[in-house]
Tab-separated table of C-alpha atoms and ligand atoms in Angstrom:
chain	number	residue	atom	x	y	z
F	1	MET	CA	0.000	0.000	0.000
F	2	ASN	CA	1.048	3.546	-0.709
F	3	LEU	CA	-0.748	5.848	1.727
F	4	PHE	CA	-1.216	9.618	1.784
F	5	VAL	CA	-1.672	10.448	5.468
F	6	THR	CA	-2.521	13.942	6.689
F	7	GLY	CA	-1.941	15.206	10.234
F	8	GLY	CA	0.596	12.441	10.873
F	9	CYS	CA	2.532	14.601	13.335
F	10	GLY	CA	-0.455	14.852	15.682
F	11	PHE	CA	-1.413	12.410	18.419
F	12	ILE	CA	-3.447	9.812	16.532
F	13	GLY	CA	-1.790	10.347	13.150
F	14	ALA	CA	1.685	9.707	14.583
F	15	ASN	CA	0.501	6.556	16.326
F	16	PHE	CA	-1.145	5.407	13.081
F	17	VAL	CA	1.947	6.049	10.935
F	18	ARG	CA	4.055	3.995	13.356
F	19	TYR	CA	1.367	1.293	13.499
F	20	VAL	CA	0.891	0.856	9.760
F	21	LEU	CA	4.612	0.969	8.870
F	22	LYS	CA	5.175	-1.809	11.405
F	23	ARG	CA	2.121	-3.873	10.513
F	24	GLU	CA	2.652	-3.751	6.721
F	25	SER	CA	6.311	-4.332	5.950
F	26	THR	CA	5.999	-3.017	2.378
F	27	CYS	CA	3.635	-0.130	3.091
F	28	ARG	CA	4.806	3.397	2.191
F	29	VAL	CA	3.528	6.579	3.838
F	30	LEU	CA	3.648	10.215	2.797
F	31	ASN	CA	2.740	12.396	5.783
F	32	LEU	CA	1.448	15.903	4.984
F	33	ASP	CA	1.296	18.039	8.122
F	34	LYS	CA	1.112	21.776	8.710
F	35	LEU	CA	2.958	21.477	12.032
F	36	THR	CA	0.522	23.587	14.037
F	37	TYR	CA	1.071	23.848	17.791
F	38	ALA	CA	-0.304	20.253	17.981
F	39	GLY	CA	1.988	18.786	15.329
F	40	ASN	CA	5.386	17.558	16.409
F	41	LEU	CA	8.112	16.005	14.305
F	42	ALA	CA	9.412	14.518	17.551
F	43	SER	CA	6.341	12.253	17.683
F	44	LEU	CA	7.689	10.412	14.640
F	45	ALA	CA	11.339	10.398	15.665
F	46	GLY	CA	12.926	7.175	14.433
F	47	ALA	CA	10.067	6.333	12.010
F	48	GLU	CA	12.250	6.902	8.951
F	49	GLU	CA	15.090	4.784	10.331
F	50	ALA	CA	12.670	1.998	11.326
F	51	ALA	CA	11.189	1.904	7.802
F	52	PRO	CA	13.992	2.970	5.440
F	53	GLY	CA	12.697	4.451	2.170
F	54	ARG	CA	9.062	3.957	3.210
F	55	TYR	CA	8.296	7.169	5.094
F	56	ARG	CA	8.346	10.736	3.776
F	57	PHE	CA	7.324	13.948	5.539
F	58	VAL	CA	6.000	16.991	3.670
F	59	HIS	CA	5.372	20.238	5.540
F	60	GLY	CA	2.134	21.770	4.248
F	61	ASP	CA	-1.558	22.535	4.579
F	62	ILE	CA	-4.387	20.238	3.439
F	63	GLY	CA	-6.130	23.441	2.282
F	64	ASP	CA	-3.309	24.246	-0.164
F	65	HIS	CA	-4.809	22.897	-3.394
F	66	ASP	CA	-1.734	23.389	-5.587
F	67	LEU	CA	0.530	21.578	-3.131
F	68	VAL	CA	-1.881	18.683	-2.604
F	69	ALA	CA	-2.545	18.298	-6.353
F	70	ALA	CA	1.213	18.343	-7.076
F	71	LEU	CA	1.839	15.623	-4.460
F	72	PHE	CA	-0.975	13.485	-5.911
F	73	ALA	CA	0.545	13.925	-9.402
F	74	GLU	CA	4.000	12.747	-8.246
F	75	GLN	CA	3.031	9.149	-7.486
F	76	ALA	CA	0.047	6.790	-7.354
F	77	PHE	CA	-1.503	6.541	-3.906
F	78	ASP	CA	-3.864	3.745	-2.874
F	79	ALA	CA	-5.634	5.861	-0.273
F	80	VAL	CA	-5.829	9.168	1.542
F	81	ILE	CA	-6.286	8.978	5.315
F	82	ASN	CA	-7.313	12.360	6.646
F	83	PHE	CA	-6.376	12.851	10.307
F	84	ALA	CA	-5.487	16.543	9.914
F	85	ALA	CA	-7.734	18.788	11.973
F	86	GLU	CA	-7.967	21.367	14.659
F	87	SER	CA	-9.024	19.029	17.447
F	88	HIS	CA	-9.411	20.811	20.791
F	89	VAL	CA	-12.942	21.804	21.881
F	90	ASP	CA	-11.723	24.547	24.240
F	91	ARG	CA	-9.750	26.228	21.447
F	92	SER	CA	-12.812	26.051	19.167
F	93	ILE	CA	-14.773	27.944	21.819
F	94	ALA	CA	-12.037	30.576	22.095
F	95	ASP	CA	-11.947	31.009	18.265
F	96	PRO	CA	-13.869	28.841	15.760
F	97	THR	CA	-12.304	30.370	12.622
F	98	LEU	CA	-9.440	27.950	12.091
F	99	PHE	CA	-11.764	25.013	12.775
F	100	VAL	CA	-13.890	25.912	9.762
F	101	THR	CA	-10.824	26.690	7.621
F	102	THR	CA	-9.035	23.402	8.281
F	103	ASN	CA	-11.753	20.938	9.231
F	104	VAL	CA	-14.370	21.984	6.659
F	105	MET	CA	-12.606	23.840	3.853
F	106	GLY	CA	-9.368	21.847	4.131
F	107	THR	CA	-11.301	18.591	3.862
F	108	GLN	CA	-13.126	19.872	0.771
F	109	VAL	CA	-9.819	20.797	-0.913
F	110	LEU	CA	-8.405	17.364	-0.119
F	111	LEU	CA	-11.549	15.605	-1.382
F	112	SER	CA	-11.589	17.598	-4.640
F	113	ALA	CA	-7.900	16.987	-5.307
F	114	ALA	CA	-8.154	13.277	-4.441
F	115	PHE	CA	-11.173	12.887	-6.711
F	116	ALA	CA	-9.445	14.702	-9.587
F	117	ALA	CA	-6.375	12.479	-9.135
F	118	GLY	CA	-8.506	9.309	-9.097
F	119	ILE	CA	-7.274	8.115	-5.709
F	120	PRO	CA	-9.077	4.807	-5.110
F	121	ARG	CA	-10.069	5.360	-1.460
F	122	PHE	CA	-10.575	8.290	0.945
F	123	VAL	CA	-10.692	7.458	4.659
F	124	HIS	CA	-11.888	10.358	6.774
F	125	ILE	CA	-11.246	10.376	10.527
F	126	SER	CA	-14.209	11.801	12.401
F	127	THR	CA	-15.420	11.734	15.983
F	128	ASP	CA	-18.298	10.628	18.217
F	129	GLU	CA	-18.790	14.311	19.087
F	130	VAL	CA	-20.711	14.881	15.824
F	131	TYR	CA	-23.634	12.956	17.382
F	132	GLY	CA	-24.068	15.476	20.209
F	133	SER	CA	-24.748	14.605	23.833
F	134	LEU	CA	-26.512	11.633	25.509
F	135	GLY	CA	-28.647	11.530	28.635
F	136	PRO	CA	-27.719	9.065	31.403
F	137	ASP	CA	-30.104	6.334	30.202
F	138	ASP	CA	-29.894	6.859	26.434
F	139	ALA	CA	-28.637	4.048	24.209
F	140	ALA	CA	-25.117	4.500	22.825
F	141	PHE	CA	-24.599	6.265	19.474
F	142	THR	CA	-24.917	4.091	16.372
F	143	GLU	CA	-23.961	5.089	12.830
F	144	LYS	CA	-27.664	5.890	12.279
F	145	THR	CA	-27.846	8.431	15.124
F	146	PRO	CA	-28.617	11.843	13.572
F	147	LEU	CA	-25.755	14.339	13.719
F	148	ALA	CA	-26.372	17.036	16.364
F	149	PRO	CA	-23.040	18.717	17.133
F	150	ASN	CA	-22.896	21.271	19.966
F	151	SER	CA	-19.401	22.807	19.903
F	152	PRO	CA	-17.703	24.718	17.078
F	153	TYR	CA	-15.234	21.793	16.923
F	154	SER	CA	-17.896	19.113	16.522
F	155	ALA	CA	-19.899	21.308	14.131
F	156	SER	CA	-16.831	21.649	11.899
F	157	LYS	CA	-16.225	17.886	12.032
F	158	ALA	CA	-19.876	17.250	11.136
F	159	GLY	CA	-19.498	19.677	8.206
F	160	ALA	CA	-16.557	17.634	6.952
F	161	ASP	CA	-18.517	14.383	7.354
F	162	PHE	CA	-21.360	15.805	5.242
F	163	LEU	CA	-18.861	16.785	2.521
F	164	VAL	CA	-17.334	13.292	2.488
F	165	HIS	CA	-20.827	11.817	2.212
F	166	ALA	CA	-21.682	14.272	-0.585
F	167	PHE	CA	-18.554	13.324	-2.577
F	168	HIS	CA	-19.568	9.683	-2.301
F	169	GLU	CA	-23.174	10.299	-3.342
F	170	THR	CA	-22.508	12.937	-6.000
F	171	TYR	CA	-19.274	11.788	-7.619
F	172	GLY	CA	-19.296	8.117	-6.625
F	173	MET	CA	-16.066	8.569	-4.698
F	174	ASN	CA	-14.908	5.595	-2.630
F	175	THR	CA	-15.062	7.014	0.895
F	176	VAL	CA	-15.115	5.638	4.433
F	177	ILE	CA	-15.776	7.680	7.585
F	178	THR	CA	-14.579	6.502	10.991
F	179	ARG	CA	-16.083	7.983	14.153
F	180	CYS	CA	-14.206	7.287	17.340
F	181	SER	CA	-14.617	8.078	21.020
F	182	ASN	CA	-12.032	9.846	23.235
F	183	ASN	CA	-8.508	8.502	22.678
F	184	TYR	CA	-5.689	8.268	25.202
F	185	GLY	CA	-2.127	6.966	24.982
F	186	PRO	CA	1.393	8.049	23.992
F	187	TYR	CA	2.093	11.342	22.173
F	188	GLN	CA	-1.157	13.097	23.112
F	189	PHE	CA	-0.804	16.837	23.433
F	190	PRO	CA	-1.001	17.852	27.112
F	191	GLU	CA	-4.054	20.083	26.671
F	192	LYS	CA	-6.439	17.084	26.617
F	193	LEU	CA	-7.797	15.667	29.866
F	194	ILE	CA	-5.539	12.653	30.518
F	195	PRO	CA	-2.085	14.037	29.596
F	196	LEU	CA	-2.980	17.413	31.142
F	197	MET	CA	-3.839	15.794	34.461
F	198	LEU	CA	-0.768	13.528	34.363
F	199	ARG	CA	1.506	16.455	33.607
F	200	ARG	CA	0.066	18.736	36.257
F	201	ALA	CA	-0.230	16.067	38.966
F	202	SER	CA	3.393	15.011	38.430
F	203	ARG	CA	4.374	18.598	39.319
F	204	ASP	CA	1.891	18.801	42.237
F	205	GLU	CA	-0.107	21.447	40.347
F	206	SER	CA	-3.874	21.826	40.790
F	207	LEU	CA	-6.140	19.763	38.494
F	208	PRO	CA	-8.973	21.725	36.804
F	209	VAL	CA	-12.112	19.541	36.610
F	210	TYR	CA	-14.911	21.275	34.714
F	211	GLY	CA	-18.333	21.610	36.390
F	212	ASP	CA	-19.240	18.745	38.725
F	213	GLY	CA	-16.854	16.264	37.059
F	214	GLY	CA	-19.836	14.062	36.144
F	215	ASN	CA	-19.463	14.330	32.349
F	216	ILE	CA	-18.918	10.922	30.791
F	217	ARG	CA	-16.529	9.998	27.984
F	218	ASP	CA	-16.051	6.556	26.402
F	219	TRP	CA	-12.272	6.006	26.442
F	220	ILE	CA	-10.289	4.077	23.837
F	221	HIS	CA	-6.559	3.406	23.704
F	222	VAL	CA	-5.065	5.023	20.610
F	223	GLU	CA	-3.674	1.661	19.413
F	224	ASP	CA	-7.222	0.300	19.269
F	225	HIS	CA	-8.282	3.333	17.235
F	226	CYS	CA	-5.336	2.693	14.857
F	227	LEU	CA	-6.518	-0.902	14.477
F	228	GLY	CA	-10.012	0.383	13.644
F	229	VAL	CA	-8.701	2.814	11.020
F	230	TYR	CA	-6.558	0.072	9.484
F	231	LEU	CA	-9.559	-2.281	9.279
F	232	ALA	CA	-11.770	0.475	7.814
F	233	LEU	CA	-9.055	1.193	5.228
F	234	THR	CA	-8.558	-2.405	4.212
F	235	LYS	CA	-12.039	-3.895	4.679
F	236	GLY	CA	-14.577	-1.057	4.937
F	237	SER	CA	-17.420	-0.738	2.419
F	238	SER	CA	-17.448	2.291	0.159
F	239	GLY	CA	-19.747	5.003	1.541
F	240	ALA	CA	-19.826	3.419	4.997
F	241	VAL	CA	-19.469	5.004	8.430
F	242	TYR	CA	-17.918	2.960	11.261
F	243	ASN	CA	-18.065	3.785	14.970
F	244	PHE	CA	-15.155	2.788	17.224
F	245	GLY	CA	-15.067	2.800	21.008
F	246	GLY	CA	-13.186	1.183	23.870
F	247	HIS	CA	-16.134	0.020	25.981
F	248	ALA	CA	-14.961	2.207	28.869
F	249	GLU	CA	-17.462	4.864	29.919
F	250	ARG	CA	-16.136	6.862	32.858
F	251	THR	CA	-16.968	10.188	34.496
F	252	ASN	CA	-14.154	12.724	34.332
F	253	ILE	CA	-13.780	12.728	38.093
F	254	GLU	CA	-13.370	8.917	38.096
F	255	VAL	CA	-10.605	9.255	35.484
F	256	VAL	CA	-8.820	11.959	37.464
F	257	ARG	CA	-9.064	10.002	40.731
F	258	THR	CA	-7.743	6.856	39.012
F	259	LEU	CA	-4.786	8.804	37.641
F	260	LEU	CA	-4.029	10.237	41.092
F	261	GLY	CA	-4.127	6.689	42.473
F	262	ILE	CA	-1.668	5.481	39.819
F	263	LEU	CA	0.707	8.373	40.550
F	264	GLY	CA	0.292	8.093	44.320
F	265	LYS	CA	-0.790	11.739	44.546
F	266	SER	CA	-3.363	13.375	46.822
F	267	GLU	CA	-6.929	14.136	45.749
F	268	SER	CA	-6.485	17.547	47.356
F	269	LEU	CA	-4.984	18.634	43.991
F	270	ILE	CA	-8.471	18.505	42.414
F	271	ARG	CA	-10.193	21.857	41.748
F	272	PHE	CA	-13.750	21.984	40.445
F	273	VAL	CA	-13.694	24.978	38.088
F	274	GLN	CA	-16.315	26.812	36.031
F	275	ASP	CA	-17.811	24.509	33.399
F	276	ARG	CA	-16.994	24.558	29.680
F	277	PRO	CA	-19.838	26.362	27.792
F	278	GLY	CA	-22.061	23.891	25.896
F	279	HIS	CA	-20.289	20.986	27.612
F	280	ASP	CA	-21.619	17.662	26.250
F	281	ARG	CA	-22.717	15.497	29.170
F	282	ARG	CA	-22.159	11.988	27.880
F	283	TYR	CA	-20.745	10.131	24.883
F	284	ALA	CA	-21.036	6.362	24.386
F	285	MET	CA	-20.331	4.312	21.286
F	286	ASP	CA	-22.095	1.274	19.873
F	287	TYR	CA	-19.451	-0.227	17.605
F	288	SER	CA	-21.226	-3.479	16.778
F	289	LEU	CA	-21.199	-2.687	13.037
F	290	ALA	CA	-17.372	-2.573	13.069
F	291	GLU	CA	-17.311	-5.822	15.055
F	292	LYS	CA	-19.590	-7.497	12.535
F	293	GLU	CA	-18.254	-6.099	9.254
F	294	LEU	CA	-14.588	-5.482	10.071
F	295	GLY	CA	-13.860	-7.981	12.860
F	296	TYR	CA	-12.910	-5.079	15.144
F	297	ALA	CA	-12.344	-5.744	18.865
F	298	PRO	CA	-10.453	-3.372	21.184
F	299	LYS	CA	-7.430	-5.034	22.806
F	300	TRP	CA	-6.776	-2.647	25.682
F	301	LYS	CA	-8.591	-2.614	29.034
F	302	PHE	CA	-8.974	0.913	30.391
F	303	SER	CA	-7.219	0.188	33.710
F	304	SER	CA	-4.063	-1.292	32.178
F	305	GLY	CA	-4.115	1.223	29.295
F	306	LEU	CA	-4.237	4.128	31.726
F	307	ALA	CA	-1.393	2.711	33.828
F	308	ALA	CA	0.737	2.161	30.695
F	309	THR	CA	-0.032	5.710	29.550
F	310	ALA	CA	0.940	7.193	32.923
F	311	GLU	CA	4.206	5.261	32.691
F	312	TRP	CA	4.828	6.539	29.142
F	313	TYR	CA	4.401	10.182	30.215
F	314	ALA	CA	6.680	9.637	33.211
F	315	GLN	CA	9.354	8.206	30.890
F	316	ASN	CA	8.986	10.821	28.152
F	317	THR	CA	9.341	14.150	29.911
F	318	ALA	CA	11.750	15.361	27.186
F	319	TRP	CA	8.990	14.948	24.559
F	320	LEU	CA	6.575	16.844	26.837
F	321	ASP	CA	9.047	19.660	27.462
F	322	GLY	CA	9.574	19.932	23.705
F	323	VAL	CA	5.899	20.234	22.774
F	324	GLU	CA	5.052	22.790	25.449
F	325	SER	CA	5.991	25.823	23.368
F	326	GLY	CA	5.424	29.444	24.315
F	327	ALA	CA	2.271	29.565	22.156
F	328	TYR	CA	0.850	26.626	24.087
F	329	ARG	CA	1.585	28.222	27.439
F	330	ASN	CA	-0.075	31.466	26.325
F	331	PHE	CA	-3.282	29.628	25.389
F	332	MET	CA	-3.342	27.747	28.682
F	333	GLN	CA	-2.915	30.995	30.603
F	334	ALA	CA	-5.674	32.750	28.625
F	335	TRP	CA	-8.065	29.792	28.867
F	336	TYR	CA	-7.737	28.810	32.514
F	337	GLY	CA	-6.784	32.334	33.701
F	338	ASN	CA	-7.680	32.629	37.348
F	339	ARG	CA	-9.987	29.602	37.356
F	340	LEU	CA	-7.274	27.545	39.044
D	401	LIG	P1	-4.051	16.584	17.078
D	401	LIG	O1	-4.554	17.965	17.342
D	401	LIG	O2	-3.153	15.929	18.065
D	401	LIG	O3	-3.261	16.558	15.685
D	401	LIG	C1	-3.730	17.210	14.532
D	401	LIG	C2	-2.606	17.214	13.497
D	401	LIG	O4	-3.109	17.822	12.300
D	401	LIG	C3	-1.365	18.020	13.931
D	401	LIG	O5	-0.194	17.314	13.586
D	401	LIG	C4	-1.492	19.295	13.103
D	401	LIG	O6	-0.217	19.903	12.826
D	401	LIG	C5	-2.160	18.778	11.846
D	401	LIG	N1	-2.889	19.817	11.108
D	401	LIG	C6	-3.767	20.724	11.619
D	401	LIG	N2	-4.225	21.520	10.642
D	401	LIG	C7	-3.655	21.084	9.482
D	401	LIG	C8	-3.750	21.486	8.128
D	401	LIG	N3	-4.528	22.507	7.766
D	401	LIG	N4	-3.033	20.820	7.200
D	401	LIG	C9	-2.212	19.789	7.561
D	401	LIG	N5	-2.073	19.380	8.824
D	401	LIG	C10	-2.785	20.016	9.785
D	401	LIG	O7	-5.344	15.713	16.804
D	401	LIG	P2	-5.616	14.169	17.143
D	401	LIG	O8	-6.100	14.062	18.526
D	401	LIG	O9	-4.457	13.365	16.686
D	401	LIG	O10	-6.860	13.896	16.179
D	401	LIG	C11	-6.664	13.421	14.856
D	401	LIG	C12	-8.009	13.270	14.182
D	401	LIG	O11	-8.818	12.365	14.927
D	401	LIG	C13	-8.806	14.574	14.110
D	401	LIG	O12	-9.469	14.615	12.863
D	401	LIG	C14	-9.802	14.466	15.250
D	401	LIG	O13	-10.977	15.192	14.964
D	401	LIG	C15	-10.056	12.971	15.270
D	401	LIG	N6	-10.455	12.403	16.572
D	401	LIG	C16	-9.717	12.644	17.703
D	401	LIG	C17	-10.086	12.049	18.916
D	401	LIG	C18	-9.273	12.253	20.177
D	401	LIG	O14	-9.684	11.778	21.234
D	401	LIG	N7	-8.126	12.892	20.130
D	401	LIG	C19	-11.202	11.230	18.968
D	401	LIG	C20	-11.937	11.000	17.791
D	401	LIG	C21	-11.542	11.582	16.605
D	402	LIG	P1	-10.982	16.726	26.300
D	402	LIG	O1	-9.779	15.899	26.572
D	402	LIG	O2	-10.794	18.173	25.979
D	402	LIG	O3	-11.819	15.980	25.169
D	402	LIG	P2	-13.318	16.286	24.614
D	402	LIG	O4	-13.778	17.587	25.117
D	402	LIG	O5	-13.074	16.299	23.134
D	402	LIG	O6	-14.158	15.147	25.080
D	402	LIG	O7	-11.929	16.639	27.576
D	402	LIG	C1	-12.414	15.386	28.043
D	402	LIG	C2	-13.362	15.688	29.184
D	402	LIG	O8	-12.633	16.262	30.256
D	402	LIG	C3	-14.426	16.710	28.826
D	402	LIG	O9	-15.656	16.352	29.457
D	402	LIG	C4	-13.922	18.017	29.399
D	402	LIG	C5	-13.143	17.559	30.603
D	402	LIG	N1	-11.979	18.413	30.969
D	402	LIG	C6	-11.853	18.884	32.281
D	402	LIG	O10	-12.689	18.606	33.170
D	402	LIG	N2	-10.770	19.659	32.571
D	402	LIG	C7	-9.825	19.997	31.652
D	402	LIG	O11	-8.862	20.726	31.972
D	402	LIG	C8	-9.975	19.481	30.310
D	402	LIG	C9	-8.965	19.822	29.259
D	402	LIG	C10	-11.066	18.686	30.027
């Protein structure tokens, strides 16, 4: 396989590039990444050496039509896998502009260029957040659940999903959409709940839990998400949507307390702070379609996955120091301000 991966320097993209190069010994990957604050070349350190001649990085924007079309003209790709996105809900609340530019318009540029170049398959990485929020007793989201996004982030992801669907229906493009629940694991930027709490707790800093801490997420280890994307790429039906989850619904406060237990730190670090506006209460994924059609089954249990992740962050402080740039610190200061 010759794959055109976007956003491969981000959390999930980097894990996927490593995963697929290892799993498929003849697979080649071109990784197009804009290197925003969330993109780090360090997350793919050693990838080139581990797969000589099979990995290439190109610095660029998925919304740059001329660049994307030129890359598609250079060689024949078997598939595009679009991970590139602005991905943090809090940032989308602070300023939605870039979310529409990259997540909606960037996806359209990539779709148009891939269609013009005749690329046989387009795998688009979406999220459970496009389905909106569940009540405590509601059934988990299925692929048939109507889209009802609540944040600028999820609205922009839903916009992209509609475009992918439209390219399939209108132009007959071979597309697959994957929708996954909250990921955790190595190389996640420390603005998301789990790495943020690990980072702050390790320094005995206060831990900002939004609202009452009762919001529920359905956690999946990033390796299980990579498996799902690989199966969707290789076995998914054209035009299909596949949900992926880790069968691990937890309240945020449970997650934070578990992390404190793993680190041996005191719960007195917890601070309940003002809630996120429009904060979705609960996500839960029904991924039985992926089980049935793709043979998907998550391998990680949440307890052991969380312990392994805590260990990874403890061992990789140099990576963390490297990604915490000045721009990142400025956002954190502006966002949390005096809430801590
Ligand atoms: P991330 O923020 O860690 O990484 C995003 C990557 O995309 C970065 O490397 C960034 O430099 C790159 N990028 C951003 N804009 C770009 C552009 N215009 N052109 C090229 N590259 C660009 O995100 P992530 O957590 O790895 O998420 C990857 C994908 O998975 C996203 O589409 C996200 O919506 C989806 N997703 C994430 C989760 C999660 O829990 N993190 C869950 C479900 C779905
Ligand atoms: P996050 O990792 O931002 O993912 P998402 O909003 O895409 O689900 O947040 C996960 C949950 O943790 C979410 O309910 C918001 C909550 N949260 C906090 O309580 N405190 C924090 O500092 C952050 C970043 C998130």
